[in-house]
């Protein structure tokens, strides 16, 4: 069995849970190669591209594709994890920003920007995962890195919630973007919800549900491996 399978990951499930379910549905043993082309946090939903068999050779190519996210940012507070799972750090907002100000700030993030990953992330710091250091009560030094944000569309703004669609390149943390938007607005900022709607041409309309993986997969269920 070889090819790609686009799965609509539900809330509370890890990307590796999706891979394990795909392997089981395909009737494959542990030694058979199955991977994914880009992690989604358990609190995020949407497109996970799974690669089966020789298609795993395309993982790096797929991870370089442009991604699209629908995100809701809560501007009322920061959190320790930069999403709603973490401990809230309340912010006294002197003046609630109007929509024009929000649009101006969003525009400043377009292009190549320096971004500090969340402390609770899988980024390596001194040979260890940052989230493991953070869970031990340490404060890892998170170096900034350059990421590419192609577009941010404002869908709805109803204080304190900001609904946006982000088109971006590899390595962009939407949690970090939520935090940084809040910093520039002089408010709080953390990710309230996140849904990935596309990885390159692999969109939600090409995805199967997680429940579908309760039934056996066949070769004809898979998409072809990119050239």
Coordinates of N, CA and C in Angstrom, one line a residue:
X1 N 0.9 -1.2 0.0 CA 0.0 0.0 0.0 C 0.9 1.2 0.0
X2 N 0.6 2.2 -0.9 CA 1.4 3.4 -1.0 C 0.6 4.5 -1.5
X3 N 0.9 5.7 -0.9 CA 0.2 6.9 -1.3 C -0.1 7.8 -0.1
X4 N -1.0 8.8 -0.3 CA -1.3 9.8 0.7 C -2.8 9.6 1.2
X5 N -3.0 9.9 2.4 CA -4.3 9.9 3.0 C -4.5 11.2 3.8
X6 N -5.5 12.0 3.4 CA -5.8 13.3 4.1 C -6.9 13.0 5.1
X7 N -6.6 13.3 6.4 CA -7.5 13.0 7.5 C -7.9 14.3 8.1
X8 N -9.2 14.5 8.4 CA -9.7 15.6 9.2 C -9.5 15.3 10.7
X9 N -8.5 15.7 11.3 CA -8.2 15.4 12.7 C -9.2 16.1 13.6
X10 N -9.8 15.3 14.6 CA -10.7 15.9 15.5 C -10.0 16.5 16.7
X11 N -10.8 17.2 17.5 CA -10.2 17.8 18.8 C -9.8 16.7 19.8
X12 N -8.7 16.9 20.4 CA -8.3 16.0 21.5 C -7.5 14.8 21.0
X13 N -7.2 14.8 19.8 CA -6.4 13.6 19.2 C -5.1 14.2 18.7
X14 N -4.0 13.4 18.9 CA -2.7 13.9 18.5 C -2.5 13.4 17.0
X15 N -1.5 14.0 16.3 CA -1.2 13.6 15.0 C -0.7 12.2 14.9
X16 N 0.0 11.8 16.0 CA 0.5 10.4 16.0 C -0.7 9.4 16.3
X17 N -1.7 9.9 17.0 CA -2.9 9.0 17.1 C -3.5 8.8 15.7
X18 N -3.5 9.8 14.9 CA -4.0 9.6 13.5 C -3.2 8.6 12.7
X19 N -1.9 8.7 12.8 CA -1.0 7.8 12.2 C -1.3 6.4 12.6
X20 N -1.4 6.2 13.9 CA -1.6 4.8 14.4 C -3.0 4.3 13.9
X21 N -4.0 5.1 13.9 CA -5.3 4.7 13.4 C -5.2 4.4 11.9
X22 N -4.5 5.1 11.1 CA -4.3 4.9 9.7 C -3.7 3.5 9.5
X23 N -2.6 3.3 10.3 CA -1.9 2.0 10.2 C -2.8 0.8 10.5
X24 N -3.6 1.0 11.5 CA -4.5 -0.1 11.9 C -5.6 -0.3 10.8
X25 N -6.1 0.8 10.3 CA -7.2 0.7 9.3 C -6.7 0.1 8.0
X26 N -5.4 0.3 7.7 CA -4.8 -0.3 6.5 C -4.3 -1.7 6.7
X27 N -4.4 -2.2 8.0 CA -4.0 -3.6 8.2 C -2.5 -3.8 8.1
X28 N -1.8 -2.8 8.5 CA -0.3 -2.8 8.4 C 0.4 -3.1 9.7
X29 N 1.5 -3.7 9.7 CA 2.3 -4.0 10.9 C 3.1 -2.8 11.3
X30 N 3.7 -2.9 12.4 CA 4.4 -1.7 13.0 C 5.7 -1.4 12.1
X31 N 6.2 -2.4 11.4 CA 7.4 -2.1 10.6 C 7.1 -1.4 9.3
X32 N 5.8 -1.4 8.9 CA 5.4 -0.7 7.7 C 5.5 0.8 7.9
X33 N 6.1 1.6 7.0 CA 6.3 3.0 7.2 C 5.0 3.8 7.0
X34 N 4.6 4.5 8.0 CA 3.5 5.4 8.0 C 3.9 6.7 8.7
X35 N 3.8 7.8 8.1 CA 4.1 9.1 8.8 C 3.2 10.2 8.4
X36 N 3.4 11.4 8.9 CA 2.6 12.5 8.6 C 3.4 13.7 8.3
X37 N 2.9 14.6 7.5 CA 3.6 15.8 7.0 C 3.2 17.0 7.7
X38 N 3.4 17.1 9.0 CA 3.1 18.3 9.8 C 2.2 18.0 10.9
X39 N 2.7 18.3 12.1 CA 2.0 18.0 13.4 C 0.9 19.1 13.6
X40 N -0.2 18.6 14.2 CA -1.2 19.5 14.7 C -1.4 19.2 16.2
X41 N -1.4 20.2 17.1 CA -1.6 20.0 18.5 C -3.0 19.3 18.7
X42 N -3.1 18.6 19.9 CA -4.4 18.0 20.2 C -5.6 19.0 20.2
X43 N -5.3 20.2 20.6 CA -6.3 21.2 20.7 C -6.7 21.8 19.3
X44 N -6.0 21.4 18.3 CA -6.3 21.9 16.9 C -7.0 20.8 16.1
X45 N -7.7 21.2 15.1 CA -8.4 20.2 14.2 C -8.0 20.5 12.8
X46 N -8.4 19.5 11.9 CA -8.2 19.8 10.5 C -7.2 18.9 9.8
X47 N -6.7 19.4 8.7 CA -5.9 18.6 7.8 C -4.6 18.0 8.3
X48 N -4.5 16.7 8.3 CA -3.3 16.0 8.6 C -3.0 15.1 7.4
X49 N -1.9 15.3 6.7 CA -1.6 14.5 5.5 C -0.7 13.3 6.0
X50 N -1.2 12.1 5.8 CA -0.5 10.9 6.2 C 0.1 10.3 4.9
X51 N 1.3 9.7 5.1 CA 2.1 9.1 4.0 C 2.3 7.7 4.3
X52 N 2.0 6.8 3.4 CA 2.1 5.4 3.6 C 3.1 4.8 2.6
X53 N 3.9 3.9 3.1 CA 4.9 3.2 2.3 C 5.9 4.1 1.7
X54 N 6.2 4.0 0.4 CA 7.3 4.8 -0.2 C 6.9 6.3 -0.2
X55 N 5.6 6.6 0.0 CA 5.2 8.0 0.0 C 5.9 8.7 1.2
X56 N 6.4 8.0 2.2 CA 7.0 8.7 3.3 C 8.3 9.5 2.9
X57 N 8.8 9.1 1.7 CA 10.0 9.8 1.1 C 9.6 11.3 0.8
X58 N 8.3 11.5 0.6 CA 7.8 12.9 0.2 C 7.5 13.7 1.4
X59 N 7.7 13.3 2.7 CA 7.4 14.0 3.8 C 8.0 15.4 3.9
X60 N 9.3 15.5 3.6 CA 10.0 16.8 3.6 C 9.4 17.7 2.6
X61 N 9.1 17.2 1.4 CA 8.5 18.0 0.3 C 7.1 18.5 0.8
X62 N 6.3 17.7 1.4 CA 5.0 18.0 1.8 C 5.0 19.1 2.9
X63 N 6.0 18.9 3.8 CA 6.1 19.8 5.0 C 6.4 21.2 4.5
X64 N 7.0 21.4 3.3 CA 7.4 22.7 2.8 C 6.2 23.4 2.1
X65 N 5.1 22.7 2.0 CA 3.9 23.3 1.3 C 3.3 24.4 2.2
X66 N 2.7 25.4 1.5 CA 2.0 26.5 2.2 C 0.8 25.9 3.0
X67 N 0.5 26.4 4.1 CA -0.6 25.9 5.0 C -1.6 27.1 5.2
X68 N -2.8 26.7 5.4 CA -3.9 27.7 5.7 C -4.6 27.2 7.0
X69 N -4.8 28.2 7.9 CA -5.4 28.0 9.2 C -6.6 29.0 9.4
X70 N -7.6 28.5 10.0 CA -8.7 29.3 10.6 C -8.4 29.4 12.1
X71 N -8.2 30.6 12.6 CA -7.8 30.7 14.0 C -8.7 31.7 14.8
X72 N -9.0 31.4 16.0 CA -9.6 32.4 16.9 C -8.7 32.8 18.0
X73 N -8.4 34.1 18.1 CA -7.4 34.6 19.1 C -8.2 35.3 20.2
X74 N -7.9 34.9 21.4 CA -8.5 35.6 22.6 C -7.6 36.6 23.1
X75 N -8.0 37.9 23.0 CA -7.1 39.0 23.3 C -7.3 39.4 24.8
X76 N -8.0 38.7 25.6 CA -8.3 39.1 27.0 C -7.1 38.7 27.9
X77 N -6.3 37.8 27.5 CA -5.2 37.3 28.4 C -4.1 36.6 27.7
X78 N -2.9 36.5 28.2 CA -1.9 35.6 27.8 C -2.0 34.3 28.5
X79 N -1.4 33.3 28.1 CA -1.4 32.0 28.8 C 0.0 31.4 28.8
X80 N 0.3 30.5 29.7 CA 1.6 29.9 29.8 C 2.0 29.0 28.5
X81 N 0.9 28.6 27.8 CA 1.2 27.7 26.7 C 0.8 28.4 25.4
X82 N 0.4 29.7 25.4 CA 0.0 30.5 24.3 C -1.3 29.9 23.6
X83 N -2.0 29.0 24.3 CA -3.3 28.6 23.9 C -4.2 28.4 25.1
X84 N -5.5 28.0 24.9 CA -6.4 28.0 26.0 C -6.1 27.0 27.1
X85 N -5.2 26.0 26.8 CA -4.9 25.0 27.7 C -4.1 25.5 28.9
X86 N -3.3 26.6 28.7 CA -2.4 27.0 29.7 C -3.0 27.9 30.8
X87 N -2.3 28.2 31.8 CA -2.7 29.0 32.9 C -2.8 30.5 32.4
X88 N -4.0 31.1 32.7 CA -4.2 32.5 32.2 C -3.3 33.5 32.9
X89 N -2.8 34.5 32.2 CA -2.1 35.6 32.8 C -2.9 36.8 32.4
X90 N -3.7 37.3 33.3 CA -4.6 38.4 33.0 C -3.9 39.7 32.6
X91 N -4.5 40.4 31.8 CA -4.0 41.7 31.3 C -5.0 42.8 31.5
X92 N -4.6 43.9 32.1 CA -5.5 45.1 32.3 C -5.4 45.9 31.0
X93 N -6.4 45.8 30.2 CA -6.4 46.5 28.9 C -6.9 47.9 29.1
X94 N -6.0 48.9 28.9 CA -6.4 50.3 29.1 C -7.5 50.8 28.1
X95 N -7.4 50.3 26.9 CA -8.3 50.7 25.9 C -8.5 49.6 24.9
X96 N -9.7 49.2 24.7 CA -10.0 48.1 23.7 C -9.7 48.6 22.3
X97 N -8.8 47.9 21.6 CA -8.5 48.4 20.2 C -9.7 48.3 19.3
X98 N -9.8 49.2 18.4 CA -10.9 49.2 17.4 C -10.5 48.3 16.2
X99 N -11.4 48.1 15.3 CA -11.1 47.2 14.2 C -10.0 47.8 13.3
X100 N -10.0 49.1 13.1 CA -9.0 49.7 12.2 C -7.6 49.4 12.8
X101 N -7.5 49.6 14.1 CA -6.2 49.3 14.7 C -5.8 47.9 14.6
X102 N -6.7 47.0 14.8 CA -6.5 45.5 14.6 C -6.0 45.2 13.2
X103 N -6.6 45.8 12.2 CA -6.2 45.6 10.8 C -4.8 46.1 10.6
X104 N -4.5 47.2 11.2 CA -3.1 47.8 11.0 C -2.1 46.9 11.6
X105 N -2.4 46.3 12.8 CA -1.4 45.4 13.5 C -1.3 44.1 12.7
X106 N -2.4 43.6 12.2 CA -2.3 42.3 11.5 C -1.4 42.5 10.2
X107 N -1.5 43.6 9.6 CA -0.7 43.9 8.4 C 0.8 43.9 8.6
X108 N 1.2 44.2 9.9 CA 2.6 44.2 10.2 C 3.3 42.8 10.3
X109 N 2.4 41.8 10.3 CA 3.0 40.4 10.3 C 3.1 39.8 9.0
X110 N 2.7 40.5 7.9 CA 2.8 39.9 6.6 C 4.3 39.9 6.1
X111 N 4.7 38.8 5.5 CA 6.1 38.8 5.0 C 6.9 37.8 5.8
X112 N 8.2 38.0 5.8 CA 9.1 37.2 6.6 C 9.3 38.0 7.9
X113 N 9.0 37.3 9.0 CA 9.0 37.8 10.4 C 9.8 37.0 11.3
X114 N 10.3 37.6 12.3 CA 11.0 36.9 13.4 C 10.0 36.4 14.4
X115 N 10.0 35.1 14.7 CA 9.0 34.6 15.6 C 9.7 33.7 16.7
X116 N 9.3 33.9 17.9 CA 9.8 33.0 19.0 C 8.8 31.9 19.2
X117 N 9.2 30.6 19.1 CA 8.2 29.5 19.3 C 7.7 29.5 20.7
X118 N 6.5 28.9 20.9 CA 6.0 28.7 22.3 C 7.0 27.9 23.2
X119 N 7.0 28.2 24.5 CA 7.8 27.4 25.4 C 7.4 26.0 25.4
X120 N 6.1 25.8 25.4 CA 5.5 24.4 25.3 C 5.4 24.0 23.8
X121 N 6.6 23.6 23.3 CA 6.6 23.2 21.9 C 7.7 22.1 21.8
X122 N 7.7 21.5 20.6 CA 8.7 20.4 20.4 C 10.1 20.8 19.9
X123 N 10.3 22.2 19.9 CA 11.5 22.7 19.5 C 12.7 22.2 20.4
X124 N 13.8 21.9 19.8 CA 14.9 21.4 20.6 C 15.7 22.6 21.2
X125 N 16.0 22.5 22.5 CA 16.8 23.5 23.2 C 17.8 22.7 24.0
X126 N 19.1 23.0 23.7 CA 20.2 22.3 24.3 C 20.0 20.7 24.3
X127 N 19.5 20.2 23.2 CA 19.4 18.8 23.0 C 18.1 18.2 23.6
X128 N 17.2 19.0 24.1 CA 16.0 18.5 24.7 C 14.8 19.3 24.1
X129 N 13.6 18.6 24.2 CA 12.4 19.3 23.8 C 12.1 20.4 24.7
X130 N 11.7 21.5 24.2 CA 11.4 22.7 25.1 C 10.3 22.4 26.1
X131 N 9.2 21.6 25.6 CA 8.1 21.4 26.5 C 8.5 20.5 27.7
X132 N 9.5 19.7 27.5 CA 10.0 18.8 28.6 C 10.7 19.7 29.7
X133 N 11.4 20.7 29.2 CA 12.1 21.6 30.2 C 11.0 22.4 30.9
X134 N 10.0 22.9 30.1 CA 9.0 23.8 30.7 C 8.2 23.0 31.8
X135 N 7.9 21.7 31.5 CA 7.2 20.9 32.5 C 7.9 20.7 33.8
X136 N 9.3 20.7 33.7 CA 10.1 20.6 34.9 C 10.3 21.9 35.6
X137 N 9.6 23.0 35.1 CA 9.7 24.2 35.8 C 10.8 25.1 35.3
X138 N 11.5 24.7 34.3 CA 12.6 25.5 33.8 C 12.1 26.4 32.7
X139 N 12.9 27.5 32.4 CA 12.5 28.4 31.4 C 13.5 28.4 30.3
X140 N 13.2 27.5 29.3 CA 14.1 27.4 28.2 C 14.3 28.7 27.4
X141 N 15.5 28.9 26.9 CA 15.8 30.1 26.1 C 15.4 29.7 24.6
X142 N 14.3 30.3 24.2 CA 13.7 30.0 22.9 C 14.2 31.0 21.8
X143 N 15.2 30.6 21.0 CA 15.7 31.6 20.0 C 14.6 31.9 18.9
X144 N 14.6 33.1 18.5 CA 13.7 33.5 17.4 C 14.1 32.9 16.1
X145 N 13.2 32.7 15.2 CA 13.5 32.2 13.9 C 12.7 32.9 12.8
X146 N 13.1 32.9 11.6 CA 12.4 33.6 10.5 C 11.3 32.6 10.0
X147 N 10.1 33.1 9.9 CA 9.0 32.4 9.3 C 8.3 33.3 8.2
X148 N 7.5 32.7 7.4 CA 6.9 33.4 6.3 C 5.4 33.4 6.5
X149 N 4.8 34.6 6.5 CA 3.3 34.7 6.6 C 2.9 35.4 5.3
X150 N 2.1 34.7 4.5 CA 1.7 35.3 3.2 C 0.4 36.2 3.3
X151 N -0.5 35.8 4.2 CA -1.7 36.6 4.3 C -2.4 36.3 5.7
X152 N -3.0 37.4 6.2 CA -3.9 37.3 7.3 C -5.2 38.0 7.0
X153 N -6.3 37.2 6.9 CA -7.6 37.8 6.6 C -8.4 37.9 7.9
X154 N -8.9 39.1 8.1 CA -9.8 39.3 9.3 C -11.2 38.9 9.0
X155 N -11.7 37.8 9.6 CA -13.1 37.3 9.3 C -14.1 38.0 10.2
X156 N -13.7 38.2 11.5 CA -14.7 38.7 12.5 C -13.9 39.2 13.7
X157 N -14.3 40.4 14.2 CA -13.7 40.9 15.4 C -14.8 41.3 16.4
X158 N -14.9 40.6 17.5 CA -15.9 40.9 18.5 C -15.2 40.7 19.8
X159 N -14.7 41.8 20.3 CA -13.8 41.8 21.5 C -14.4 40.9 22.6
X160 N -13.5 40.0 23.2 CA -12.1 39.9 23.0 C -11.6 38.9 21.9
X161 N -12.6 38.4 21.1 CA -12.3 37.3 20.1 C -12.0 37.9 18.7
X162 N -10.9 37.4 18.2 CA -10.5 37.8 16.8 C -10.4 36.6 16.0
X163 N -11.2 36.5 14.9 CA -11.3 35.4 14.0 C -10.5 35.7 12.7
X164 N -9.5 35.0 12.5 CA -8.6 35.2 11.3 C -8.4 34.0 10.5
X165 N -8.0 34.2 9.2 CA -7.5 33.1 8.4 C -6.0 33.4 8.0
X166 N -5.1 32.5 8.3 CA -3.7 32.7 8.1 C -3.2 31.8 7.1
X167 N -2.5 32.3 6.1 CA -1.8 31.6 5.1 C -0.3 31.7 5.3
X168 N 0.4 30.6 5.5 CA 1.8 30.8 6.0 C 2.7 29.6 5.5
X169 N 4.0 29.8 5.7 CA 5.0 28.8 5.3 C 5.3 27.9 6.5
X170 N 6.3 27.0 6.2 CA 6.7 26.0 7.1 C 7.2 26.6 8.4
X171 N 6.9 25.9 9.6 CA 7.5 26.3 10.8 C 6.8 27.4 11.6
X172 N 5.7 28.0 11.0 CA 5.0 29.1 11.6 C 4.1 28.5 12.7
X173 N 4.3 29.1 13.9 CA 3.4 28.7 15.1 C 2.3 29.7 15.2
X174 N 1.1 29.3 15.0 CA -0.1 30.2 15.1 C -0.3 30.6 16.6
X175 N 0.1 29.7 17.5 CA 0.1 30.1 18.9 C 1.0 31.3 19.2
X176 N 2.2 31.3 18.6 CA 3.1 32.5 18.7 C 2.5 33.7 18.1
X177 N 1.9 33.5 16.9 CA 1.3 34.7 16.2 C 0.2 35.3 17.1
X178 N -0.6 34.4 17.7 CA -1.7 34.9 18.6 C -1.1 35.7 19.7
X179 N -0.1 35.2 20.3 CA 0.6 35.9 21.4 C 1.2 37.3 21.0
X180 N 1.8 37.3 19.8 CA 2.5 38.5 19.3 C 1.5 39.5 18.9
X181 N 0.4 39.1 18.3 CA -0.7 40.1 18.0 C -1.1 40.8 19.2
X182 N -1.3 40.1 20.3 CA -1.7 40.7 21.6 C -0.6 41.7 22.1
X183 N 0.6 41.3 22.0 CA 1.7 42.2 22.4 C 1.7 43.5 21.7
X184 N 1.5 43.4 20.4 CA 1.5 44.7 19.6 C 0.3 45.5 19.8
X185 N -0.8 44.9 20.1 CA -2.1 45.6 20.4 C -2.1 46.2 21.8
X186 N -1.2 45.7 22.7 CA -1.2 46.1 24.1 C -2.4 45.5 24.9
X187 N -2.7 44.2 24.4 CA -3.7 43.4 25.1 C -3.1 42.1 25.5
X188 N -3.9 41.1 25.8 CA -3.5 39.8 25.9 C -3.5 39.1 24.6
X189 N -3.2 37.9 24.5 CA -3.2 37.2 23.2 C -2.9 35.7 23.4
X190 N -3.9 34.8 23.2 CA -3.6 33.4 23.1 C -4.6 32.7 22.1
X191 N -4.3 31.5 21.7 CA -5.1 30.8 20.7 C -6.3 30.2 21.4
X192 N -7.5 30.6 21.0 CA -8.7 29.9 21.5 C -9.1 28.7 20.7
X193 N -8.9 28.7 19.4 CA -9.2 27.5 18.6 C -8.4 27.6 17.3
X194 N -8.1 26.5 16.7 CA -7.3 26.4 15.5 C -7.8 25.3 14.6
X195 N -8.0 25.6 13.3 CA -8.4 24.5 12.4 C -7.5 24.7 11.1
X196 N -6.8 23.7 10.7 CA -6.0 23.7 9.5 C -6.9 23.2 8.4
X197 N -7.0 24.1 7.4 CA -7.9 23.8 6.3 C -7.2 23.4 5.0
X198 N -5.9 23.6 4.9 CA -5.2 23.2 3.7 C -3.7 23.0 4.0
X199 N -3.1 22.0 3.4 CA -1.6 21.8 3.3 C -1.4 21.7 1.8
X200 N -1.0 22.9 1.2 CA -0.8 22.9 -0.3 C -2.2 22.6 -0.9
X201 N -2.2 21.6 -1.9 CA -3.4 21.3 -2.5 C -4.3 20.3 -1.7
X202 N -3.8 19.9 -0.6 CA -4.6 18.9 0.2 C -5.5 19.6 1.2
X203 N -6.8 19.8 0.8 CA -7.7 20.6 1.5 C -8.8 19.7 2.2
X204 N -9.6 20.3 3.0 CA -10.6 19.6 3.8 C -11.5 18.8 2.9
X205 N -11.8 19.3 1.7 CA -12.8 18.6 0.9 C -12.2 17.2 0.4
X206 N -10.8 17.0 0.6 CA -10.2 15.8 0.2 C -10.0 14.9 1.4
X207 N -10.4 15.3 2.5 CA -10.1 14.6 3.8 C -11.2 13.6 4.1
X208 N -10.8 12.5 4.8 CA -11.8 11.6 5.4 C -11.9 11.9 6.8
X209 N -13.0 11.5 7.5 CA -13.1 11.7 8.9 C -12.3 10.7 9.7
X210 N -12.1 11.0 10.9 CA -11.4 10.1 11.8 C -12.2 8.9 12.0
X211 N -13.5 9.0 12.1 CA -14.4 7.8 12.3 C -14.3 6.9 11.1
X212 N -14.0 7.4 9.9 CA -13.9 6.5 8.7 C -12.8 5.5 8.9
X213 N -11.8 5.9 9.7 CA -10.7 5.0 10.0 C -11.0 3.8 10.8
X214 N -12.3 3.7 11.3 CA -12.7 2.5 11.9 C -13.0 1.3 10.9
X215 N -13.1 1.7 9.7 CA -13.3 0.7 8.6 C -12.0 0.5 7.8
X216 N -11.8 -0.7 7.2 CA -10.6 -1.0 6.5 C -10.3 0.0 5.4
X217 N -9.1 0.3 5.1 CA -8.6 1.1 4.0 C -8.2 0.2 2.9
X218 N -8.3 0.7 1.7 CA -7.9 0.0 0.5 C -6.9 1.0 -0.3
X219 N -6.2 0.4 -1.2 CA -5.2 1.2 -2.0 C -6.0 2.3 -2.8
X220 N -7.2 2.0 -3.2 CA -7.9 3.0 -4.0 C -8.4 4.2 -3.2
X221 N -8.3 4.1 -1.8 CA -8.7 5.2 -0.9 C -7.6 6.2 -0.9
X222 N -6.4 5.9 -1.3 CA -5.2 6.8 -1.2 C -5.1 7.7 -2.4
X223 N -4.5 8.9 -2.2 CA -4.1 9.8 -3.2 C -2.7 9.4 -3.7
X224 N -2.4 9.8 -4.9 CA -1.0 9.4 -5.5 C 0.1 10.2 -4.8
X225 N 1.2 9.6 -4.7 CA 2.4 10.3 -4.1 C 2.9 11.4 -5.1
X226 N 3.1 12.6 -4.5 CA 3.6 13.7 -5.4 C 4.9 13.3 -6.1
X227 N 5.1 13.8 -7.3 CA 6.3 13.5 -8.1 C 7.5 14.2 -7.5

